Short mmCIF file of C-alpha atoms in Angstrom, two decimals:
data_model
loop_
_atom_site.label_atom_id
_atom_site.label_comp_id
_atom_site.label_asym_id
_atom_site.label_seq_id
_atom_site.Cartn_x
_atom_site.Cartn_y
_atom_site.Cartn_z
CA ALA A 26 -79.38 -39.87 0.73
CA GLN A 27 -78.89 -36.40 -0.09
CA LYS A 28 -78.49 -34.36 2.74
CA ILE A 29 -78.86 -30.85 1.31
CA THR A 30 -81.00 -30.80 -1.93
CA GLN A 31 -81.38 -27.46 -4.26
CA THR A 32 -84.02 -29.01 -6.56
CA GLN A 33 -83.44 -25.59 -8.77
CA PRO A 34 -80.37 -25.99 -11.11
CA GLY A 35 -80.97 -21.97 -12.41
CA MET A 36 -83.28 -19.10 -11.47
CA PHE A 37 -83.94 -16.00 -13.14
CA VAL A 38 -85.34 -12.77 -11.69
CA GLN A 39 -85.98 -9.32 -12.55
CA GLU A 40 -84.27 -6.61 -11.36
CA LYS A 41 -85.79 -4.83 -7.83
CA GLU A 42 -88.43 -8.19 -7.53
CA ALA A 43 -87.95 -10.49 -4.41
CA VAL A 44 -86.49 -14.39 -5.32
CA THR A 45 -86.82 -17.41 -3.33
CA LEU A 46 -83.94 -20.17 -3.62
CA ASP A 47 -85.17 -23.39 -2.33
CA CYS A 48 -83.31 -25.61 0.10
CA THR A 49 -84.63 -29.00 1.94
CA TYR A 50 -82.25 -30.92 4.04
CA ASP A 51 -82.50 -34.16 5.85
CA THR A 52 -81.62 -34.93 9.36
CA SER A 53 -82.55 -37.02 12.18
CA ASP A 54 -80.41 -34.72 14.85
CA PRO A 55 -82.81 -32.23 16.43
CA SER A 56 -79.55 -29.60 16.64
CA TYR A 57 -78.53 -28.67 13.38
CA GLY A 58 -77.46 -25.47 11.92
CA LEU A 59 -78.22 -24.01 7.79
CA PHE A 60 -76.23 -21.84 6.30
CA TRP A 61 -75.99 -20.13 2.59
CA TYR A 62 -73.55 -18.96 0.71
CA LYS A 63 -73.23 -16.85 -2.20
CA GLN A 64 -70.40 -17.48 -4.87
CA PRO A 65 -70.14 -14.70 -7.54
CA SER A 66 -68.10 -15.35 -10.94
CA SER A 67 -64.65 -14.45 -9.24
CA GLY A 68 -64.92 -17.67 -7.36
CA GLU A 69 -64.72 -16.52 -3.71
CA MET A 70 -67.71 -18.27 -1.15
CA ILE A 71 -69.52 -15.38 0.63
CA PHE A 72 -70.92 -16.56 3.53
CA LEU A 73 -74.60 -14.90 3.69
CA ILE A 74 -76.73 -16.54 6.23
CA TYR A 75 -77.00 -18.77 9.25
CA GLN A 76 -80.16 -20.55 11.26
CA GLY A 77 -80.12 -22.53 14.16
CA SER A 78 -82.73 -25.44 14.46
CA TYR A 79 -83.50 -24.12 18.15
CA ASP A 80 -83.61 -20.50 16.53
CA GLN A 81 -87.43 -19.05 17.38
CA GLN A 82 -87.25 -16.25 14.69
CA ASN A 83 -86.31 -17.02 11.02
CA ALA A 84 -82.57 -15.24 10.54
CA THR A 85 -82.66 -12.17 8.66
CA GLU A 86 -79.72 -10.18 7.11
CA GLY A 87 -80.02 -7.23 5.10
CA ARG A 88 -81.86 -8.04 2.04
CA TYR A 89 -81.35 -11.93 3.13
CA SER A 90 -83.63 -13.85 4.92
CA LEU A 91 -84.33 -17.25 5.43
CA ASN A 92 -87.68 -18.95 5.29
CA PHE A 93 -87.04 -21.72 7.94
CA GLN A 94 -90.06 -24.30 8.18
CA LYS A 95 -89.02 -26.91 10.78
CA ALA A 96 -91.77 -29.57 9.59
CA ARG A 97 -91.39 -29.41 6.15
CA LYS A 98 -86.86 -29.44 6.75
CA SER A 99 -86.62 -26.62 4.26
CA ALA A 100 -84.74 -23.70 4.86
CA ASN A 101 -85.28 -20.87 1.68
CA LEU A 102 -83.45 -18.10 0.97
CA VAL A 103 -85.25 -14.91 0.14
CA ILE A 104 -83.50 -11.86 -1.11
CA SER A 105 -85.82 -9.00 -1.37
CA ALA A 106 -85.12 -6.22 -4.05
CA SER A 107 -82.76 -8.19 -6.19
CA GLN A 108 -79.82 -6.24 -7.95
CA LEU A 109 -77.53 -7.11 -10.70
CA GLY A 110 -74.78 -8.09 -8.40
CA ASP A 111 -76.90 -10.69 -7.23
CA SER A 112 -76.23 -12.80 -9.86
CA ALA A 113 -74.34 -16.05 -8.75
CA MET A 114 -74.40 -19.26 -7.39
CA TYR A 115 -75.90 -19.66 -4.33
CA PHE A 116 -75.23 -22.75 -1.77
CA CYS A 117 -77.00 -24.09 1.08
CA ALA A 118 -75.36 -26.16 3.62
CA MET A 119 -75.86 -27.87 7.15
CA ARG A 120 -74.21 -28.72 9.90
CA GLU A 121 -74.81 -31.76 12.47
CA PRO A 122 -72.91 -31.14 15.75
CA ASN A 123 -74.03 -34.07 17.47
CA SER A 124 -73.08 -36.52 14.20
CA GLY A 125 -69.45 -36.74 15.11
CA ASN A 126 -66.57 -34.67 13.60
CA THR A 127 -68.32 -33.83 10.51
CA PRO A 128 -67.95 -30.81 8.62
CA LEU A 129 -70.16 -28.74 6.25
CA VAL A 130 -72.47 -30.84 4.00
CA PHE A 131 -73.30 -28.56 0.96
CA GLY A 132 -75.91 -28.84 -1.68
CA LYS A 133 -75.25 -28.49 -5.51
CA GLY A 134 -76.17 -25.29 -5.38
CA THR A 135 -78.61 -22.72 -7.81
CA ARG A 136 -77.34 -19.99 -10.20
CA LEU A 137 -79.06 -17.22 -10.21
CA SER A 138 -79.46 -14.80 -13.01
CA VAL A 139 -80.83 -11.20 -12.25
CA ILE A 140 -81.89 -9.50 -15.96
CA ALA A 141 -82.43 -5.69 -15.83
CA ASP B 18 -62.32 -9.48 9.19
CA VAL B 19 -61.30 -13.58 8.30
CA LYS B 20 -58.97 -13.34 5.62
CA VAL B 21 -58.00 -16.74 3.61
CA THR B 22 -55.96 -16.73 0.74
CA GLN B 23 -54.39 -19.03 -1.68
CA SER B 24 -51.19 -19.03 -3.59
CA SER B 25 -52.68 -18.79 -7.30
CA ARG B 26 -55.82 -17.91 -8.96
CA TYR B 27 -55.01 -19.70 -12.05
CA LEU B 28 -52.71 -22.78 -12.62
CA VAL B 29 -51.97 -24.98 -15.61
CA LYS B 30 -49.81 -27.93 -15.16
CA ARG B 31 -48.96 -31.08 -17.25
CA THR B 32 -49.87 -34.60 -16.71
CA GLY B 33 -47.80 -36.28 -14.55
CA GLU B 34 -46.63 -33.22 -12.44
CA LYS B 35 -46.42 -33.15 -8.89
CA VAL B 36 -48.49 -29.83 -7.81
CA PHE B 37 -48.92 -27.89 -4.92
CA LEU B 38 -51.69 -25.88 -3.66
CA GLU B 39 -51.64 -23.74 -0.59
CA CYS B 40 -53.79 -22.21 1.70
CA VAL B 41 -53.29 -19.63 4.67
CA GLN B 42 -55.64 -18.21 6.78
CA ASP B 43 -55.33 -15.11 9.39
CA MET B 44 -57.76 -15.88 12.01
CA ASP B 45 -55.70 -18.82 14.44
CA HIS B 46 -58.90 -21.67 13.17
CA GLU B 47 -58.20 -24.98 14.27
CA ASN B 48 -59.94 -26.07 10.92
CA MET B 49 -58.95 -26.36 7.44
CA PHE B 50 -60.46 -27.88 4.64
CA TRP B 51 -59.91 -28.54 1.24
CA TYR B 52 -63.08 -28.99 -1.58
CA ARG B 53 -63.23 -29.30 -5.15
CA GLN B 54 -65.68 -27.93 -7.09
CA ASP B 55 -66.89 -29.18 -10.50
CA PRO B 56 -70.02 -27.99 -12.75
CA GLY B 57 -73.14 -29.46 -11.81
CA LEU B 58 -71.57 -31.61 -8.79
CA GLY B 59 -71.29 -28.71 -6.23
CA LEU B 60 -68.67 -28.76 -3.47
CA ARG B 61 -67.00 -32.02 -2.70
CA LEU B 62 -64.78 -32.07 0.30
CA ILE B 63 -61.16 -33.68 -0.65
CA TYR B 64 -59.50 -33.33 2.68
CA PHE B 65 -59.78 -31.43 6.07
CA SER B 66 -57.74 -30.90 9.24
CA TYR B 67 -58.83 -30.19 12.50
CA ASP B 68 -55.32 -29.50 13.93
CA VAL B 69 -51.59 -29.43 13.22
CA LYS B 70 -50.28 -32.30 11.31
CA MET B 71 -53.64 -34.05 11.71
CA LYS B 72 -55.85 -35.00 8.77
CA GLU B 73 -59.19 -36.63 7.99
CA LYS B 74 -60.01 -37.98 4.39
CA GLY B 75 -62.90 -36.20 2.99
CA ASP B 76 -65.52 -37.54 0.11
CA ILE B 77 -62.89 -37.48 -2.58
CA PRO B 78 -59.42 -38.11 -1.17
CA GLU B 79 -58.23 -40.57 -3.99
CA GLY B 80 -54.90 -38.98 -5.77
CA TYR B 81 -54.43 -36.19 -3.55
CA SER B 82 -52.62 -36.01 -0.37
CA VAL B 83 -52.14 -32.82 2.39
CA SER B 84 -50.06 -31.18 4.79
CA ARG B 85 -50.48 -29.24 7.67
CA GLU B 86 -47.38 -28.44 9.49
CA LYS B 87 -48.18 -25.07 10.83
CA LYS B 88 -51.67 -23.91 11.83
CA GLU B 89 -52.08 -21.19 9.55
CA ARG B 90 -51.25 -23.23 6.28
CA PHE B 91 -52.98 -26.52 4.77
CA SER B 92 -51.48 -27.68 1.55
CA LEU B 93 -53.05 -29.67 -0.66
CA ILE B 94 -50.63 -32.11 -2.90
CA LEU B 95 -51.65 -33.69 -6.20
CA GLU B 96 -48.45 -36.32 -6.55
CA SER B 97 -49.45 -36.97 -10.29
CA ALA B 98 -51.63 -34.56 -11.90
CA SER B 99 -54.06 -35.88 -14.18
CA THR B 100 -56.57 -34.41 -16.48
CA ASN B 101 -59.70 -35.25 -14.45
CA GLN B 102 -58.06 -33.26 -11.90
CA THR B 103 -58.83 -30.14 -13.71
CA SER B 104 -61.25 -28.46 -11.23
CA MET B 105 -61.63 -25.30 -9.29
CA TYR B 106 -60.00 -25.74 -5.74
CA LEU B 107 -61.24 -24.22 -2.93
CA CYS B 108 -59.85 -23.98 0.74
CA ALA B 109 -61.53 -22.94 3.72
CA SER B 110 -61.32 -22.52 7.29
CA SER B 111 -63.28 -22.18 10.13
CA ARG B 112 -63.09 -22.25 14.43
CA GLY B 113 -65.26 -24.94 15.23
CA LEU B 114 -65.43 -27.95 13.01
CA ALA B 115 -69.20 -27.43 12.09
CA GLU B 116 -69.05 -23.52 12.49
CA THR B 117 -69.38 -20.99 9.67
CA GLN B 118 -66.50 -21.77 6.92
CA TYR B 119 -64.61 -18.88 5.38
CA PHE B 120 -63.32 -19.59 2.08
CA GLY B 121 -60.69 -18.42 -0.22
CA PRO B 122 -60.82 -16.93 -3.79
CA GLY B 123 -60.18 -20.83 -5.24
CA THR B 124 -57.84 -21.96 -7.83
CA ARG B 125 -58.71 -22.69 -11.06
CA LEU B 126 -56.24 -25.93 -12.19
CA LEU B 127 -55.98 -27.14 -15.75
CA VAL B 128 -54.04 -30.10 -16.16
CA LEU B 129 -53.20 -30.60 -19.90
#
């Protein structure tokens, strides 16, 4: 079974509007962390935001916020006031530190296109 | 700022050639990773290394080998390149094995 599922292969959003990118995860470990990365057309993966499973508050970082719903095992990325420069691939990833020496597991990504 | 560099942004090689992809990080990170990225498949882990001279297979190690002789440098080797190894290759490093990974700019490899 996939550990990280991103169900939206592609999304469109109008400039200045908010958009939510979905991410669901599968783990039985009570301690885990979730990451979001952005990959522009240049190719480099850029770390955006992190949410720990024990964090009391949803993570925020500028225009990025994480809608963390633990019971539903979802960690959706919300981008407010979309800009043309937000057009990119977005990847959700998870770490399970108590599951042995395993690195991050990535989802397959969502391509976001921001329309002027 | 963490900086991860890769030796080439674009590379064109012939089938059967030996190919070296180099990755260097400047943050004294213990862990380094090689991924390949293909449309619709996301990132797939090829190999990772948690210390000098130590390596672990990832999800798709077949056809690849790696070398980590120095902490800051992690090399991916295609012993005999094949057309199905045409892909984007991404290197990353992290302090802890499951901590935030910082990526290089990627190498787009075309094998003809």
